[in-house]
Amino acid sequence: MADVLILQSRLRPVGNSQVRRLLPAAKKQAVGPFLFFDHFGPEEREQSSRNDVLPHPHIGLSTVTYLFEGRMVHRDSIGSVQAIEPGAINWMTAGRGVAHSERAPKELLGERRRTHGLQLWAGLPRALEEREPGFAHTPGEAIPEEERDGIRMRVLIGRGWGMESPVVPLSETLYVDIALPAGGALDIPALAAERAVYSVDSAFSLQSQTVEPYTMAVLPAGDTLRLEAQAPARVVLIGGEPLDGARFMWWNFVSSSRERIKQAAAEWDAHHTPRIPGETEWIPLPGSPSFLP
């Protein structure tokens, strides 16, 4: 069996919070189509406008938002308004360009609540990078779920263990939420060409190798590995077919073309991009993409 590649998380500021970022990493840009992986929370905080993620742009990717706890409201420049709640999958495809915000629900402003979740970006195949933007919400009750020997599995995207998600990705994609009890063990078969596992709370082991929480283990291709947990652990399995070539990433933009990213940055800087209906706030560019040749 080939070695497991271990990726450490790095703390990064997002709005007024800190997130653990796993992808992209120096050793691995992407796992399957996923080239961005942020873990936020768990934390308890007052729900206020200070915690909002203000309107910002994307191109060339799909955002995939999944909550364990908390609630937020998604709005975007194509008119979508959607409450995001635990267990649901919210898939927004930026394509040629979209802007969106994520805010605390108005009815919860001033209340203290826990928030905990993941946001991933899936890169788009080159042929679809400039497609029309879109948004799809799949409620938690529509996600297939099964319990075996005390292990609860939810197939969020893709297929596995006899279940298939109704979420429609733009390339072969795998995303599974696995809750293991103390002493639980599960074999992870080669469900996708590329795979990785990440625990949001407790350590686990792969083939008797301990993997600490907040650490991503990239699995060798083609091997079946045994996942075990001494204490209860919440683990996600991600993967899929790799992207058709490397991608350039700068701020919130992803593309196979450097020039396209420079164009998107210039358009946002000049306020020549779509805006979210009813919202006037705007995040300026964090700097200049002049390093892109």
Coordinates of C-alpha atoms in Angstrom, one line a residue:
M1 CA 0.0 0.0 0.0
A2 CA 1.3 3.5 -0.9
D3 CA 1.8 6.1 1.9
V4 CA -1.0 8.3 3.1
L5 CA -0.3 12.0 2.5
I6 CA -1.1 14.1 5.5
L7 CA -2.1 17.8 5.1
Q8 CA -2.1 20.1 8.1
S9 CA -4.7 22.9 8.5
R10 CA -3.8 26.6 8.5
L11 CA -5.8 29.3 10.2
R12 CA -7.1 31.9 7.8
P13 CA -9.3 35.0 8.5
V14 CA -12.7 35.0 6.8
G15 CA -14.8 38.0 7.7
N16 CA -14.5 38.4 11.4
S17 CA -13.8 34.7 12.0
Q18 CA -11.0 32.2 11.7
V19 CA -11.3 29.1 9.6
R20 CA -9.1 26.0 9.2
R21 CA -7.9 25.8 5.6
L22 CA -6.8 22.4 4.2
L23 CA -6.9 23.0 0.4
P24 CA -5.1 24.2 -1.6
A25 CA -1.9 23.0 0.0
A26 CA 1.7 23.1 -1.1
K27 CA 1.8 19.4 -1.5
K28 CA -1.6 19.0 -3.1
Q29 CA -3.7 21.6 -4.9
A30 CA -6.9 19.5 -5.2
V31 CA -8.5 16.2 -4.3
G32 CA -10.8 15.2 -7.1
P33 CA -12.5 18.4 -8.2
F34 CA -12.2 20.0 -4.7
L35 CA -9.5 22.6 -4.7
F36 CA -10.6 24.5 -1.7
F37 CA -11.6 23.2 1.8
D38 CA -12.5 25.4 4.7
H39 CA -13.6 24.2 8.1
F40 CA -15.3 26.9 10.3
G41 CA -16.3 26.4 14.0
P42 CA -17.5 24.9 16.1
E43 CA -17.9 28.2 18.0
E44 CA -20.6 29.9 19.9
R45 CA -21.1 33.6 19.1
E46 CA -23.7 36.3 19.0
Q47 CA -25.5 36.3 15.7
S48 CA -24.9 39.8 14.3
S49 CA -24.2 41.6 11.1
R50 CA -20.5 41.6 12.1
N51 CA -20.4 37.9 11.4
D52 CA -21.8 38.2 7.9
V53 CA -19.8 37.3 4.8
L54 CA -20.4 40.4 2.7
P55 CA -21.0 40.4 -1.1
H56 CA -18.0 39.0 -3.0
P57 CA -17.5 37.5 -6.5
H58 CA -16.5 34.2 -7.9
I59 CA -15.7 32.7 -11.3
G60 CA -14.8 29.2 -12.5
L61 CA -15.9 27.2 -9.5
S62 CA -18.8 25.8 -7.5
T63 CA -19.2 26.6 -3.8
V64 CA -20.5 23.7 -1.7
T65 CA -21.7 24.6 1.7
Y66 CA -22.6 22.1 4.4
L67 CA -23.5 22.9 8.1
F68 CA -23.3 20.7 11.1
E69 CA -24.8 23.4 13.4
G70 CA -26.1 26.9 12.9
R71 CA -28.1 28.7 10.2
M72 CA -27.3 31.3 7.6
V73 CA -29.0 33.0 4.6
H74 CA -27.5 32.8 1.1
R75 CA -28.2 35.5 -1.4
D76 CA -26.7 35.9 -4.8
S77 CA -26.7 38.0 -8.0
I78 CA -29.0 35.6 -9.9
G79 CA -31.7 36.2 -7.4
S80 CA -31.4 33.2 -5.1
V81 CA -32.4 33.6 -1.4
Q82 CA -32.0 30.4 0.6
A83 CA -31.8 29.6 4.3
I84 CA -28.9 27.2 4.8
E85 CA -29.5 24.7 7.6
P86 CA -27.7 21.7 9.0
G87 CA -27.7 18.6 6.8
A88 CA -28.5 20.3 3.5
I89 CA -26.2 20.7 0.5
N90 CA -26.1 24.2 -1.1
W91 CA -24.3 24.2 -4.5
M92 CA -23.7 27.5 -6.3
T93 CA -22.0 27.4 -9.6
A94 CA -20.2 30.7 -10.4
G95 CA -19.3 29.9 -14.1
R96 CA -18.6 33.2 -15.9
G97 CA -19.4 35.2 -12.8
V98 CA -21.6 35.5 -9.7
A99 CA -21.7 37.5 -6.4
H100 CA -23.1 36.2 -3.2
S101 CA -23.3 36.9 0.5
E102 CA -23.9 34.7 3.6
R103 CA -25.6 36.4 6.5
A104 CA -27.1 35.7 9.9
P105 CA -31.0 35.4 9.6
K106 CA -32.6 38.6 10.8
E107 CA -34.8 36.8 13.3
L108 CA -31.7 35.5 15.1
L109 CA -29.8 38.8 15.3
G110 CA -28.7 39.3 18.9
E111 CA -29.0 35.7 19.9
R112 CA -26.1 33.4 20.8
R113 CA -25.9 30.3 18.6
R114 CA -23.3 27.7 17.7
T115 CA -22.0 27.6 14.2
H116 CA -20.1 24.8 12.6
G117 CA -19.6 23.7 9.0
L118 CA -17.6 23.2 5.9
Q119 CA -17.3 25.2 2.7
L120 CA -15.6 23.5 -0.3
W121 CA -15.0 24.8 -3.8
A122 CA -15.2 22.4 -6.8
G123 CA -13.3 23.5 -9.8
L124 CA -15.2 23.4 -13.1
P125 CA -14.1 21.4 -16.2
R126 CA -12.5 23.7 -18.7
A127 CA -15.4 23.4 -21.1
L128 CA -17.8 24.7 -18.3
E129 CA -15.7 27.5 -16.8
E130 CA -17.7 30.2 -18.5
R131 CA -21.2 28.6 -18.2
E132 CA -24.1 30.5 -16.8
P133 CA -24.2 30.8 -13.0
G134 CA -26.7 28.7 -11.1
F135 CA -27.8 27.7 -7.6
A136 CA -29.3 24.4 -6.3
H137 CA -30.5 23.7 -2.8
T138 CA -30.9 20.0 -1.7
P139 CA -32.6 19.8 1.8
G140 CA -31.3 17.5 4.4
E141 CA -34.2 15.1 4.2
A142 CA -33.4 14.4 0.6
I143 CA -29.9 13.3 1.3
P144 CA -29.6 9.4 1.5
E145 CA -28.6 8.2 5.0
E146 CA -28.0 4.8 6.5
E147 CA -26.7 3.4 9.8
R148 CA -24.6 0.2 9.9
D149 CA -23.1 -1.2 13.1
G150 CA -23.6 2.1 14.8
I151 CA -21.9 4.1 11.9
R152 CA -24.1 6.7 10.3
M153 CA -23.3 7.6 6.7
R154 CA -24.8 10.4 4.6
V155 CA -23.9 10.4 0.9
L156 CA -23.9 14.1 0.2
I157 CA -22.7 14.0 -3.4
G158 CA -21.9 10.9 -5.5
R159 CA -22.4 7.2 -4.8
G160 CA -21.3 4.9 -2.1
W161 CA -22.4 2.0 0.1
G162 CA -25.4 1.4 -2.1
M163 CA -26.7 5.0 -1.8
E164 CA -26.7 7.8 -4.4
S165 CA -27.1 11.5 -3.7
P166 CA -29.7 13.5 -5.7
V167 CA -27.2 16.4 -5.9
V168 CA -26.0 16.8 -9.5
P169 CA -22.3 17.8 -9.8
L170 CA -20.6 19.0 -12.9
S171 CA -17.9 16.2 -12.8
E172 CA -17.5 12.9 -11.0
T173 CA -17.6 14.0 -7.3
L174 CA -17.7 12.2 -4.0
Y175 CA -18.6 13.7 -0.6
V176 CA -19.7 11.6 2.4
D177 CA -20.5 12.5 6.0
I178 CA -19.5 9.7 8.3
A179 CA -20.2 9.6 12.1
L180 CA -18.3 6.8 13.9
P181 CA -19.1 5.7 17.4
A182 CA -16.3 4.9 19.9
G183 CA -14.7 1.7 18.6
G184 CA -16.3 2.0 15.2
A185 CA -14.5 0.8 12.1
L186 CA -15.3 1.2 8.4
D187 CA -13.5 0.1 5.2
I188 CA -13.1 2.9 2.7
P189 CA -13.1 1.3 -0.8
A190 CA -11.9 2.9 -4.0
L191 CA -15.1 4.9 -4.6
A192 CA -13.3 7.5 -6.6
A193 CA -10.0 8.1 -8.4
E194 CA -8.9 10.5 -5.7
R195 CA -10.0 10.5 -2.1
A196 CA -9.2 12.1 1.3
V197 CA -10.7 11.9 4.8
Y198 CA -10.9 14.7 7.4
S199 CA -12.2 14.7 11.0
V200 CA -14.0 17.8 12.3
D201 CA -13.7 16.8 16.0
S202 CA -11.6 13.7 17.0
A203 CA -8.6 11.7 16.0
F204 CA -9.1 8.5 13.9
S205 CA -6.8 5.9 12.5
L206 CA -6.1 4.5 9.0
Q207 CA -4.5 1.1 8.9
S208 CA -3.4 1.7 12.5
Q209 CA -1.8 5.1 11.6
T210 CA -3.2 7.9 13.8
V211 CA -4.6 10.9 12.1
E212 CA -5.2 13.9 14.3
P213 CA -8.4 16.0 14.1
Y214 CA -8.3 19.0 11.7
T215 CA -5.8 17.1 9.6
M216 CA -6.6 15.8 6.1
A217 CA -5.4 12.3 5.0
V218 CA -5.1 11.9 1.2
L219 CA -5.6 8.2 0.4
P220 CA -3.5 6.2 -2.1
A221 CA -5.4 5.5 -5.3
G222 CA -7.1 2.1 -5.6
D223 CA -6.5 0.9 -2.1
T224 CA -9.2 0.0 0.5
L225 CA -8.2 1.4 3.9
R226 CA -9.7 0.7 7.3
L227 CA -11.0 3.7 9.2
E228 CA -11.2 3.3 12.9
A229 CA -12.1 5.6 15.9
Q230 CA -11.4 5.1 19.5
A231 CA -13.6 8.0 20.5
P232 CA -16.7 9.2 18.6
A233 CA -15.5 11.0 15.4
R234 CA -17.3 12.9 12.7
V235 CA -15.3 12.4 9.4
V236 CA -15.9 13.5 5.9
L237 CA -14.8 11.6 2.8
I238 CA -14.2 13.8 -0.3
G239 CA -12.9 13.0 -3.8
G240 CA -13.7 12.3 -7.4
E241 CA -12.1 12.6 -10.8
P242 CA -9.2 15.0 -10.9
L243 CA -9.6 18.3 -12.8
D244 CA -8.5 18.4 -16.4
G245 CA -5.3 20.4 -15.7
A246 CA -4.0 22.7 -13.0
R247 CA -6.0 25.8 -12.0
F248 CA -4.9 29.3 -11.2
M249 CA -6.4 30.7 -8.0
W250 CA -6.4 34.3 -6.7
W251 CA -8.7 35.6 -4.0
N252 CA -12.2 34.2 -4.9
F253 CA -11.4 33.5 -8.6
V254 CA -10.4 30.2 -10.2
S255 CA -9.6 29.7 -13.8
S256 CA -7.4 27.7 -16.2
S257 CA -6.4 31.1 -17.6
R258 CA -4.3 33.8 -15.8
E259 CA -5.7 36.5 -18.1
R260 CA -9.3 35.5 -17.1
I261 CA -8.5 36.0 -13.4
K262 CA -7.0 39.4 -14.1
Q263 CA -10.1 40.4 -16.2
A264 CA -12.5 39.3 -13.4
A265 CA -10.5 41.2 -10.8
A266 CA -10.5 44.4 -12.9
E267 CA -14.2 44.1 -13.5
W268 CA -15.0 43.7 -9.8
D269 CA -12.7 46.6 -8.9
A270 CA -14.5 48.8 -11.4
H271 CA -17.9 47.7 -10.2
H272 CA -18.7 46.2 -13.6
T273 CA -20.0 42.9 -12.3
P274 CA -23.4 41.6 -11.2
R275 CA -24.8 42.8 -7.8
I276 CA -27.1 41.1 -5.3
P277 CA -30.6 42.4 -5.4
G278 CA -31.3 44.5 -2.4
E279 CA -27.7 44.6 -1.2
T280 CA -25.4 47.6 -1.5
E281 CA -22.3 46.5 0.4
W282 CA -19.2 45.5 -1.6
I283 CA -15.8 44.0 -0.6
P284 CA -12.9 45.6 -2.4
L285 CA -10.1 43.6 -3.9
P286 CA -7.6 42.5 -1.2
G287 CA -4.7 43.7 -3.3
S288 CA -3.5 43.6 -6.9
P289 CA -3.3 40.4 -9.0
S290 CA -0.3 42.0 -10.8
F291 CA 1.8 38.9 -9.8
L292 CA -0.1 37.0 -12.5
P293 CA 2.1 37.2 -15.6

